[in-house]
PDB file of C-alpha atoms in Angstrom:
ATOM      1  CA  MET A   1      27.499  13.219  -9.338  1.00 52.00           C
ATOM      2  CA  SER A   2      28.847  16.749  -9.101  1.00 45.00           C
ATOM      3  CA  PRO A   3      30.150  18.260 -12.355  1.00 45.00           C
ATOM      4  CA  THR A   4      33.933  18.503 -12.761  1.00 43.00           C
ATOM      5  CA  PRO A   5      35.122  22.094 -12.109  1.00 45.00           C
ATOM      6  CA  LYS A   6      37.545  23.893 -14.407  1.00 42.00           C
ATOM      7  CA  SER A   7      40.048  24.546 -11.634  1.00 45.00           C
ATOM      8  CA  PRO A   8      40.308  24.329  -7.810  1.00 48.00           C
ATOM      9  CA  LYS A   9      40.497  28.113  -7.635  1.00 49.00           C
ATOM     10  CA  GLU A  10      37.253  28.526  -9.566  1.00 50.00           C
ATOM     11  CA  THR A  11      35.618  25.896  -7.365  1.00 63.00           C
ATOM     12  CA  LEU A  12      36.524  27.682  -4.148  1.00 65.00           C
ATOM     13  CA  ALA A  13      35.604  31.168  -5.335  1.00 71.00           C
ATOM     14  CA  GLY A  14      32.636  30.459  -7.574  1.00 75.00           C
ATOM     15  CA  ARG A  15      30.964  27.761  -5.500  1.00 76.00           C
ATOM     16  CA  GLU A  16      31.318  29.653  -2.230  1.00 83.00           C
ATOM     17  CA  ARG A  17      29.761  32.735  -3.802  1.00 84.00           C
ATOM     18  CA  ARG A  18      26.843  30.716  -5.160  1.00 84.00           C
ATOM     19  CA  VAL A  19      26.326  28.970  -1.832  1.00 88.00           C
ATOM     20  CA  SER A  20      26.364  32.291   0.043  1.00 83.00           C
ATOM     21  CA  ARG A  21      23.889  33.844  -2.375  1.00 84.00           C
ATOM     22  CA  ALA A  22      21.609  30.838  -2.066  1.00 83.00           C
ATOM     23  CA  PHE A  23      21.443  31.069   1.721  1.00 81.00           C
ATOM     24  CA  VAL A  24      20.912  34.837   1.616  1.00 81.00           C
ATOM     25  CA  SER A  25      18.062  34.428  -0.862  1.00 78.00           C
ATOM     26  CA  LEU A  26      16.394  31.645   1.133  1.00 81.00           C
ATOM     27  CA  ALA A  27      16.689  33.622   4.358  1.00 74.00           C
ATOM     28  CA  ASP A  28      15.045  36.724   2.877  1.00 71.00           C
ATOM     29  CA  THR A  29      11.405  35.809   3.567  1.00 65.00           C
ATOM     30  CA  LEU A  30      10.186  38.690   5.697  1.00 56.00           C
ATOM     31  CA  VAL A  31       9.594  41.079   2.798  1.00 59.00           C
ATOM     32  CA  ALA A  32       6.214  42.602   2.052  1.00 59.00           C
ATOM     33  CA  ASP A  33       5.876  40.989  -1.384  1.00 65.00           C
ATOM     34  CA  PHE A  34       7.072  37.515  -0.389  1.00 71.00           C
ATOM     35  CA  ASP A  35       5.927  34.939  -2.966  1.00 80.00           C
ATOM     36  CA  ILE A  36       6.127  31.367  -1.680  1.00 81.00           C
ATOM     37  CA  ALA A  37       5.789  29.902  -5.179  1.00 83.00           C
ATOM     38  CA  GLU A  38       8.829  31.832  -6.375  1.00 85.00           C
ATOM     39  CA  PHE A  39      10.619  30.993  -3.121  1.00 88.00           C
ATOM     40  CA  LEU A  40      10.202  27.237  -3.538  1.00 91.00           C
ATOM     41  CA  SER A  41      11.051  27.362  -7.240  1.00 90.00           C
ATOM     42  CA  MET A  42      14.251  29.180  -6.280  1.00 90.00           C
ATOM     43  CA  LEU A  43      15.069  26.415  -3.773  1.00 93.00           C
ATOM     44  CA  ALA A  44      14.742  23.772  -6.492  1.00 94.00           C
ATOM     45  CA  GLU A  45      16.882  25.803  -8.893  1.00 92.00           C
ATOM     46  CA  ARG A  46      19.607  26.432  -6.323  1.00 91.00           C
ATOM     47  CA  CYS A  47      19.839  22.703  -5.640  1.00 94.00           C
ATOM     48  CA  VAL A  48      20.402  21.949  -9.321  1.00 94.00           C
ATOM     49  CA  ASP A  49      22.998  24.717  -9.545  1.00 90.00           C
ATOM     50  CA  LEU A  50      24.923  23.785  -6.424  1.00 92.00           C
ATOM     51  CA  LEU A  51      24.559  20.049  -5.920  1.00 93.00           C
ATOM     52  CA  GLY A  52      25.377  18.625  -9.333  1.00 87.00           C
ATOM     53  CA  VAL A  53      21.985  16.926  -9.725  1.00 95.00           C
ATOM     54  CA  SER A  54      19.813  16.959 -12.831  1.00 96.00           C
ATOM     55  CA  ALA A  55      16.579  18.177 -11.256  1.00 97.00           C
ATOM     56  CA  ALA A  56      14.924  18.912  -7.932  1.00 97.00           C
ATOM     57  CA  GLY A  57      11.424  19.039  -6.535  1.00 96.00           C
ATOM     58  CA  VAL A  58       9.704  20.311  -3.408  1.00 96.00           C
ATOM     59  CA  LEU A  59       6.709  18.526  -1.921  1.00 95.00           C
ATOM     60  CA  LEU A  60       4.692  19.984   0.948  1.00 92.00           C
ATOM     61  CA  LEU A  61       2.378  18.293   3.401  1.00 88.00           C
ATOM     62  CA  ASP A  62      -1.206  19.523   3.157  1.00 83.00           C
ATOM     63  CA  PRO A  63      -3.473  19.972   6.217  1.00 76.00           C
ATOM     64  CA  ALA A  64      -4.668  16.379   5.925  1.00 81.00           C
ATOM     65  CA  GLY A  65      -1.109  15.047   5.934  1.00 83.00           C
ATOM     66  CA  GLY A  66      -0.966  14.248   2.223  1.00 89.00           C
ATOM     67  CA  LEU A  67       1.899  15.248  -0.040  1.00 92.00           C
ATOM     68  CA  ARG A  68       1.437  17.828  -2.788  1.00 92.00           C
ATOM     69  CA  VAL A  69       3.928  18.983  -5.424  1.00 93.00           C
ATOM     70  CA  ALA A  70       4.780  22.624  -4.684  1.00 92.00           C
ATOM     71  CA  ALA A  71       7.739  23.305  -7.019  1.00 93.00           C
ATOM     72  CA  THR A  72      10.092  21.534  -9.432  1.00 95.00           C
ATOM     73  CA  SER A  73      13.063  22.585 -11.519  1.00 94.00           C
ATOM     74  CA  SER A  74      11.820  20.873 -14.687  1.00 94.00           C
ATOM     75  CA  HIS A  75       8.699  19.427 -16.252  1.00 94.00           C
ATOM     76  CA  ARG A  76      10.103  15.881 -16.167  1.00 96.00           C
ATOM     77  CA  ALA A  77      10.750  16.207 -12.440  1.00 96.00           C
ATOM     78  CA  GLN A  78       7.212  17.475 -11.975  1.00 95.00           C
ATOM     79  CA  LEU A  79       5.737  14.493 -13.808  1.00 95.00           C
ATOM     80  CA  LEU A  80       7.717  12.035 -11.685  1.00 97.00           C
ATOM     81  CA  GLU A  81       6.892  13.770  -8.404  1.00 96.00           C
ATOM     82  CA  LEU A  82       3.204  13.893  -9.307  1.00 95.00           C
ATOM     83  CA  PHE A  83       3.334  10.192 -10.115  1.00 96.00           C
ATOM     84  CA  ALA A  84       4.982   9.453  -6.769  1.00 96.00           C
ATOM     85  CA  VAL A  85       2.268  11.363  -4.918  1.00 95.00           C
ATOM     86  CA  GLU A  86      -0.548   9.735  -6.867  1.00 95.00           C
ATOM     87  CA  THR A  87       0.799   6.199  -6.414  1.00 95.00           C
ATOM     88  CA  ASP A  88       2.032   6.797  -2.849  1.00 94.00           C
ATOM     89  CA  ALA A  89       5.452   5.330  -3.665  1.00 93.00           C
ATOM     90  CA  GLY A  90       9.021   6.440  -4.119  1.00 94.00           C
ATOM     91  CA  PRO A  91      11.877   8.002  -2.128  1.00 94.00           C
ATOM     92  CA  CYS A  92       9.965  11.224  -1.424  1.00 95.00           C
ATOM     93  CA  VAL A  93       7.016   9.336   0.074  1.00 94.00           C
ATOM     94  CA  GLU A  94       9.306   7.143   2.167  1.00 94.00           C
ATOM     95  CA  CYS A  95      11.175  10.238   3.359  1.00 95.00           C
ATOM     96  CA  ALA A  96       7.941  11.995   4.338  1.00 92.00           C
ATOM     97  CA  ARG A  97       6.857   8.983   6.378  1.00 90.00           C
ATOM     98  CA  SER A  98      10.158   8.337   8.120  1.00 91.00           C
ATOM     99  CA  GLY A  99      11.332  11.929   8.535  1.00 91.00           C
ATOM    100  CA  SER A 100      14.809  10.755   7.520  1.00 93.00           C
ATOM    101  CA  PRO A 101      16.862  11.135   4.319  1.00 95.00           C
ATOM    102  CA  VAL A 102      16.277   8.414   1.730  1.00 95.00           C
ATOM    103  CA  SER A 103      18.879   7.635  -0.945  1.00 94.00           C
ATOM    104  CA  TYR A 104      18.531   5.391  -3.990  1.00 93.00           C
ATOM    105  CA  ALA A 105      21.642   5.397  -6.144  1.00 94.00           C
ATOM    106  CA  ASP A 106      20.114   2.937  -8.621  1.00 94.00           C
ATOM    107  CA  LEU A 107      16.401   3.459  -9.222  1.00 92.00           C
ATOM    108  CA  PRO A 108      16.174   0.721 -11.890  1.00 90.00           C
ATOM    109  CA  ALA A 109      17.337  -1.738  -9.215  1.00 89.00           C
ATOM    110  CA  SER A 110      14.464  -0.618  -6.951  1.00 83.00           C
ATOM    111  CA  ALA A 111      11.890  -2.087  -9.342  1.00 83.00           C
ATOM    112  CA  ARG A 112      11.029  -4.845  -6.870  1.00 87.00           C
ATOM    113  CA  ARG A 113      10.267  -2.298  -4.148  1.00 89.00           C
ATOM    114  CA  TRP A 114       8.516   0.262  -6.360  1.00 89.00           C
ATOM    115  CA  PRO A 115       7.829  -1.307  -9.765  1.00 91.00           C
ATOM    116  CA  ARG A 116       5.599   1.479 -11.058  1.00 93.00           C
ATOM    117  CA  PHE A 117       7.754   4.290  -9.700  1.00 94.00           C
ATOM    118  CA  ALA A 118      10.946   2.751 -11.097  1.00 93.00           C
ATOM    119  CA  ALA A 119       9.302   2.491 -14.517  1.00 95.00           C
ATOM    120  CA  ALA A 120       8.087   6.099 -14.320  1.00 96.00           C
ATOM    121  CA  ALA A 121      11.555   7.304 -13.283  1.00 96.00           C
ATOM    122  CA  ALA A 122      13.092   5.518 -16.267  1.00 95.00           C
ATOM    123  CA  GLU A 123      10.478   7.055 -18.562  1.00 95.00           C
ATOM    124  CA  CYS A 124      11.363  10.515 -17.244  1.00 96.00           C
ATOM    125  CA  GLY A 125      15.089   9.808 -17.640  1.00 96.00           C
ATOM    126  CA  PHE A 126      16.045   9.679 -13.947  1.00 97.00           C
ATOM    127  CA  ARG A 127      18.208   6.885 -12.564  1.00 95.00           C
ATOM    128  CA  ALA A 128      19.017   8.018  -9.001  1.00 96.00           C
ATOM    129  CA  ALA A 129      17.249   9.964  -6.264  1.00 96.00           C
ATOM    130  CA  GLN A 130      17.931  11.511  -2.878  1.00 97.00           C
ATOM    131  CA  ALA A 131      15.040  12.677  -0.698  1.00 97.00           C
ATOM    132  CA  LEU A 132      15.698  15.095   2.179  1.00 97.00           C
ATOM    133  CA  PRO A 133      13.171  15.917   4.914  1.00 96.00           C
ATOM    134  CA  MET A 134      11.925  19.461   5.442  1.00 94.00           C
ATOM    135  CA  ARG A 135      11.076  19.742   9.116  1.00 89.00           C
ATOM    136  CA  LEU A 136      11.622  21.937  12.139  1.00 80.00           C
ATOM    137  CA  ARG A 137      12.296  19.833  15.211  1.00 78.00           C
ATOM    138  CA  GLU A 138       9.379  17.360  15.161  1.00 75.00           C
ATOM    139  CA  GLN A 139       7.174  19.415  12.865  1.00 77.00           C
ATOM    140  CA  PRO A 140       7.222  17.999   9.311  1.00 84.00           C
ATOM    141  CA  VAL A 141       6.675  20.405   6.450  1.00 89.00           C
ATOM    142  CA  GLY A 142       7.618  18.480   3.318  1.00 94.00           C
ATOM    143  CA  VAL A 143      10.371  16.853   1.276  1.00 96.00           C
ATOM    144  CA  LEU A 144      13.147  18.090  -1.007  1.00 97.00           C
ATOM    145  CA  THR A 145      13.887  15.550  -3.758  1.00 97.00           C
ATOM    146  CA  LEU A 146      17.129  15.531  -5.753  1.00 97.00           C
ATOM    147  CA  LEU A 147      17.047  13.612  -9.046  1.00 97.00           C
ATOM    148  CA  SER A 148      19.866  12.553 -11.351  1.00 96.00           C
ATOM    149  CA  THR A 149      19.982  11.118 -14.852  1.00 96.00           C
ATOM    150  CA  ALA A 150      23.134   9.184 -13.900  1.00 94.00           C
ATOM    151  CA  LEU A 151      23.550   6.272 -11.521  1.00 93.00           C
ATOM    152  CA  GLY A 152      25.269   6.935  -8.211  1.00 93.00           C
ATOM    153  CA  SER A 153      24.719   8.489  -4.819  1.00 89.00           C
ATOM    154  CA  VAL A 154      24.858  12.210  -4.235  1.00 90.00           C
ATOM    155  CA  GLU A 155      28.197  13.042  -2.627  1.00 92.00           C
ATOM    156  CA  GLN A 156      28.012  13.392   1.146  1.00 92.00           C
ATOM    157  CA  ASP A 157      29.093  17.042   1.101  1.00 92.00           C
ATOM    158  CA  ASP A 158      26.272  17.785  -1.341  1.00 93.00           C
ATOM    159  CA  VAL A 159      23.765  15.859   0.771  1.00 94.00           C
ATOM    160  CA  GLU A 160      24.718  17.952   3.783  1.00 94.00           C
ATOM    161  CA  LEU A 161      24.478  21.173   1.778  1.00 95.00           C
ATOM    162  CA  GLY A 162      21.140  20.101   0.351  1.00 95.00           C
ATOM    163  CA  GLN A 163      19.834  19.374   3.846  1.00 95.00           C
ATOM    164  CA  ALA A 164      21.057  22.776   5.022  1.00 94.00           C
ATOM    165  CA  LEU A 165      19.212  24.478   2.145  1.00 94.00           C
ATOM    166  CA  ALA A 166      16.086  22.483   2.977  1.00 94.00           C
ATOM    167  CA  ASP A 167      16.370  23.465   6.652  1.00 92.00           C
ATOM    168  CA  VAL A 168      16.732  27.165   5.866  1.00 90.00           C
ATOM    169  CA  ALA A 169      13.781  27.015   3.482  1.00 90.00           C
ATOM    170  CA  THR A 170      11.693  25.259   6.122  1.00 89.00           C
ATOM    171  CA  ILE A 171      12.437  27.974   8.657  1.00 85.00           C
ATOM    172  CA  GLY A 172      11.542  30.571   6.041  1.00 81.00           C
ATOM    173  CA  ILE A 173       8.184  28.920   5.373  1.00 79.00           C
ATOM    174  CA  LEU A 174       7.348  28.658   9.069  1.00 77.00           C
ATOM    175  CA  GLN A 175       8.527  32.128  10.018  1.00 71.00           C
ATOM    176  CA  GLN A 176       7.165  34.049   7.031  1.00 62.00           C
ATOM    177  CA  ARG A 177       4.780  36.730   8.267  1.00 43.00           C
ATOM    178  CA  THR A 178       5.825  35.741  11.815  1.00 48.00           C
ATOM    179  CA  ILE A 179       3.622  32.665  11.897  1.00 48.00           C
ATOM    180  CA  GLU A 180       2.514  31.986  15.449  1.00 43.00           C
ATOM    181  CA  ARG A 181      -0.465  29.646  15.229  1.00 50.00           C
ATOM    182  CA  GLY A 182      -1.156  26.343  13.525  1.00 51.00           C
ATOM    183  CA  ASP A 183      -4.044  27.722  11.490  1.00 50.00           C
ATOM    184  CA  GLN A 184      -1.696  30.327  10.040  1.00 53.00           C
ATOM    185  CA  LEU A 185       0.742  27.596   9.021  1.00 56.00           C
ATOM    186  CA  THR A 186      -2.067  25.682   7.373  1.00 61.00           C
ATOM    187  CA  GLY A 187      -3.070  28.775   5.439  1.00 60.00           C
ATOM    188  CA  GLN A 188       0.540  29.347   4.373  1.00 59.00           C
ATOM    189  CA  LEU A 189       0.914  25.843   2.972  1.00 64.00           C
ATOM    190  CA  GLN A 190      -2.497  25.977   1.310  1.00 67.00           C
ATOM    191  CA  THR A 191      -1.447  29.226  -0.366  1.00 67.00           C
ATOM    192  CA  ALA A 192       1.675  27.527  -1.702  1.00 70.00           C
ATOM    193  CA  LEU A 193      -0.318  24.639  -3.123  1.00 70.00           C
ATOM    194  CA  HIS A 194      -2.929  26.934  -4.669  1.00 73.00           C
ATOM    195  CA  SER A 195      -0.206  29.075  -6.201  1.00 79.00           C
ATOM    196  CA  ARG A 196       1.242  26.004  -7.846  1.00 79.00           C
ATOM    197  CA  VAL A 197      -2.110  25.251  -9.506  1.00 84.00           C
ATOM    198  CA  VAL A 198      -2.341  28.807 -10.860  1.00 86.00           C
ATOM    199  CA  ILE A 199       1.203  28.614 -12.226  1.00 88.00           C
ATOM    200  CA  GLU A 200       0.553  25.267 -13.917  1.00 88.00           C
ATOM    201  CA  GLN A 201      -2.542  26.710 -15.598  1.00 89.00           C
ATOM    202  CA  ALA A 202      -0.542  29.653 -16.904  1.00 89.00           C
ATOM    203  CA  LYS A 203       2.228  27.362 -18.169  1.00 89.00           C
ATOM    204  CA  GLY A 204      -0.373  25.398 -20.083  1.00 90.00           C
ATOM    205  CA  VAL A 205      -1.772  28.551 -21.667  1.00 90.00           C
ATOM    206  CA  LEU A 206       1.691  29.734 -22.709  1.00 90.00           C
ATOM    207  CA  ALA A 207       2.740  26.327 -24.028  1.00 89.00           C
ATOM    208  CA  GLU A 208      -0.443  25.991 -26.073  1.00 89.00           C
ATOM    209  CA  HIS A 209      -0.365  29.547 -27.424  1.00 87.00           C
ATOM    210  CA  SER A 210       3.336  29.710 -28.296  1.00 85.00           C
ATOM    211  CA  GLY A 211       4.006  26.068 -29.086  1.00 88.00           C
ATOM    212  CA  VAL A 212       6.788  25.794 -26.508  1.00 89.00           C
ATOM    213  CA  SER A 213       7.627  23.205 -23.854  1.00 90.00           C
ATOM    214  CA  MET A 214       6.309  23.484 -20.317  1.00 89.00           C
ATOM    215  CA  ASP A 215       9.842  24.247 -19.093  1.00 90.00           C
ATOM    216  CA  GLU A 216      10.178  27.100 -21.602  1.00 90.00           C
ATOM    217  CA  ALA A 217       6.723  28.370 -20.655  1.00 88.00           C
ATOM    218  CA  PHE A 218       7.774  28.573 -17.011  1.00 88.00           C
ATOM    219  CA  SER A 219      11.011  30.293 -18.023  1.00 89.00           C
ATOM    220  CA  GLN A 220       9.015  32.970 -19.839  1.00 89.00           C
ATOM    221  CA  LEU A 221       6.621  33.356 -16.932  1.00 90.00           C
ATOM    222  CA  ARG A 222       9.391  33.782 -14.398  1.00 86.00           C
ATOM    223  CA  GLY A 223      11.464  36.014 -16.673  1.00 88.00           C
ATOM    224  CA  TYR A 224       8.541  38.403 -17.126  1.00 90.00           C
ATOM    225  CA  SER A 225       7.736  38.508 -13.411  1.00 88.00           C
ATOM    226  CA  ARG A 226      11.337  39.255 -12.488  1.00 85.00           C
ATOM    227  CA  ALA A 227      11.807  41.865 -15.209  1.00 87.00           C
ATOM    228  CA  ARG A 228       8.653  43.680 -14.098  1.00 87.00           C
ATOM    229  CA  ASN A 229       9.232  43.044 -10.378  1.00 86.00           C
ATOM    230  CA  LEU A 230       5.861  41.320 -10.068  1.00 87.00           C
ATOM    231  CA  ARG A 231       4.802  38.313  -8.021  1.00 86.00           C
ATOM    232  CA  LEU A 232       5.050  35.094  -9.999  1.00 88.00           C
ATOM    233  CA  THR A 233       1.583  34.004  -8.892  1.00 87.00           C
ATOM    234  CA  ASP A 234       0.037  37.341  -9.908  1.00 89.00           C
ATOM    235  CA  VAL A 235       1.549  37.133 -13.399  1.00 90.00           C
ATOM    236  CA  ALA A 236       0.379  33.529 -13.745  1.00 90.00           C
ATOM    237  CA  ARG A 237      -3.148  34.503 -12.760  1.00 89.00           C
ATOM    238  CA  ALA A 238      -3.119  37.377 -15.254  1.00 91.00           C
ATOM    239  CA  ILE A 239      -2.062  34.991 -18.034  1.00 90.00           C
ATOM    240  CA  SER A 240      -4.777  32.492 -17.126  1.00 88.00           C
ATOM    241  CA  THR A 241      -7.497  35.151 -17.068  1.00 88.00           C
ATOM    242  CA  GLY A 242      -6.322  36.870 -20.265  1.00 87.00           C
ATOM    243  CA  ALA A 243      -5.272  40.086 -18.548  1.00 89.00           C
ATOM    244  CA  ILE A 244      -1.811  39.601 -20.077  1.00 90.00           C
ATOM    245  CA  GLU A 245      -1.466  38.268 -23.618  1.00 88.00           C
ATOM    246  CA  PRO A 246       0.809  35.200 -23.889  1.00 87.00           C
ATOM    247  CA  ALA A 247       2.703  36.739 -26.824  1.00 87.00           C
ATOM    248  CA  VAL A 248       4.002  39.478 -24.529  1.00 87.00           C
ATOM    249  CA  LEU A 249       6.081  36.963 -22.558  1.00 86.00           C
ATOM    250  CA  ALA A 250       7.901  35.426 -25.547  1.00 82.00           C
ATOM    251  CA  LYS A 251      11.005  37.606 -25.186  1.00 80.00           C
ATOM    252  CA  TYR A 252      11.376  37.083 -21.445  1.00 78.00           C
ATOM    253  CA  SER A 253      12.874  33.596 -21.422  1.00 68.00           C
ATOM    254  CA  HIS A 254      16.170  33.579 -19.511  1.00 56.00           C
ATOM    255  CA  ARG A 255      17.229  30.010 -20.283  1.00 49.00           C
TER     256      ARG A 255
END
């Protein structure tokens, strides 16, 4: 499912640079202003950029062991991942339970196994999925889901790269702020889930005010935070509370 490159030379040079930058970015978690919401959104984006898939999502396990959507690369991916969590079905749920990668190259054909999920995937435009576990040794953290609008399995090299990105991100989550105790880990994951709620609220405000899509609203939100060197969650909270006017963000889309 990877896109066809323009030339072998461009593939070797360009792809290797992007891969290197992705790992450097995901490893840089011990900074004072670390923002886990931005971190997980970056993971989803890097997967789309590097692995030739249409969208990606990150689900984290909450303290009670349930899955929660923490980041997605698009609104359609978010809708499907939310549906999977709510109905307790789909590749991401199976991956979380088994702790092993789960691949479905033909989601329409999985209708017998997951009739509602297969229908939701078709509605969102996705026809194939690959779920990769996020865990450190025996400690599960969540799932990285790769979604494609085309039928077919993710190439093995891309699966391995995707798993490597998921592993690095997992280490970053667990080691951020030098986490040493289980209650600290719980707080870290709860912060990620709460941040996601704040960001979704801000996206809704921007979409309603400016008449743009949820994807464009997130693009504006992230563009503003990066241009001003502010935490994504802090900007989202300021939008939701009215501290920043939605119109100010209109010029910050980077799509």
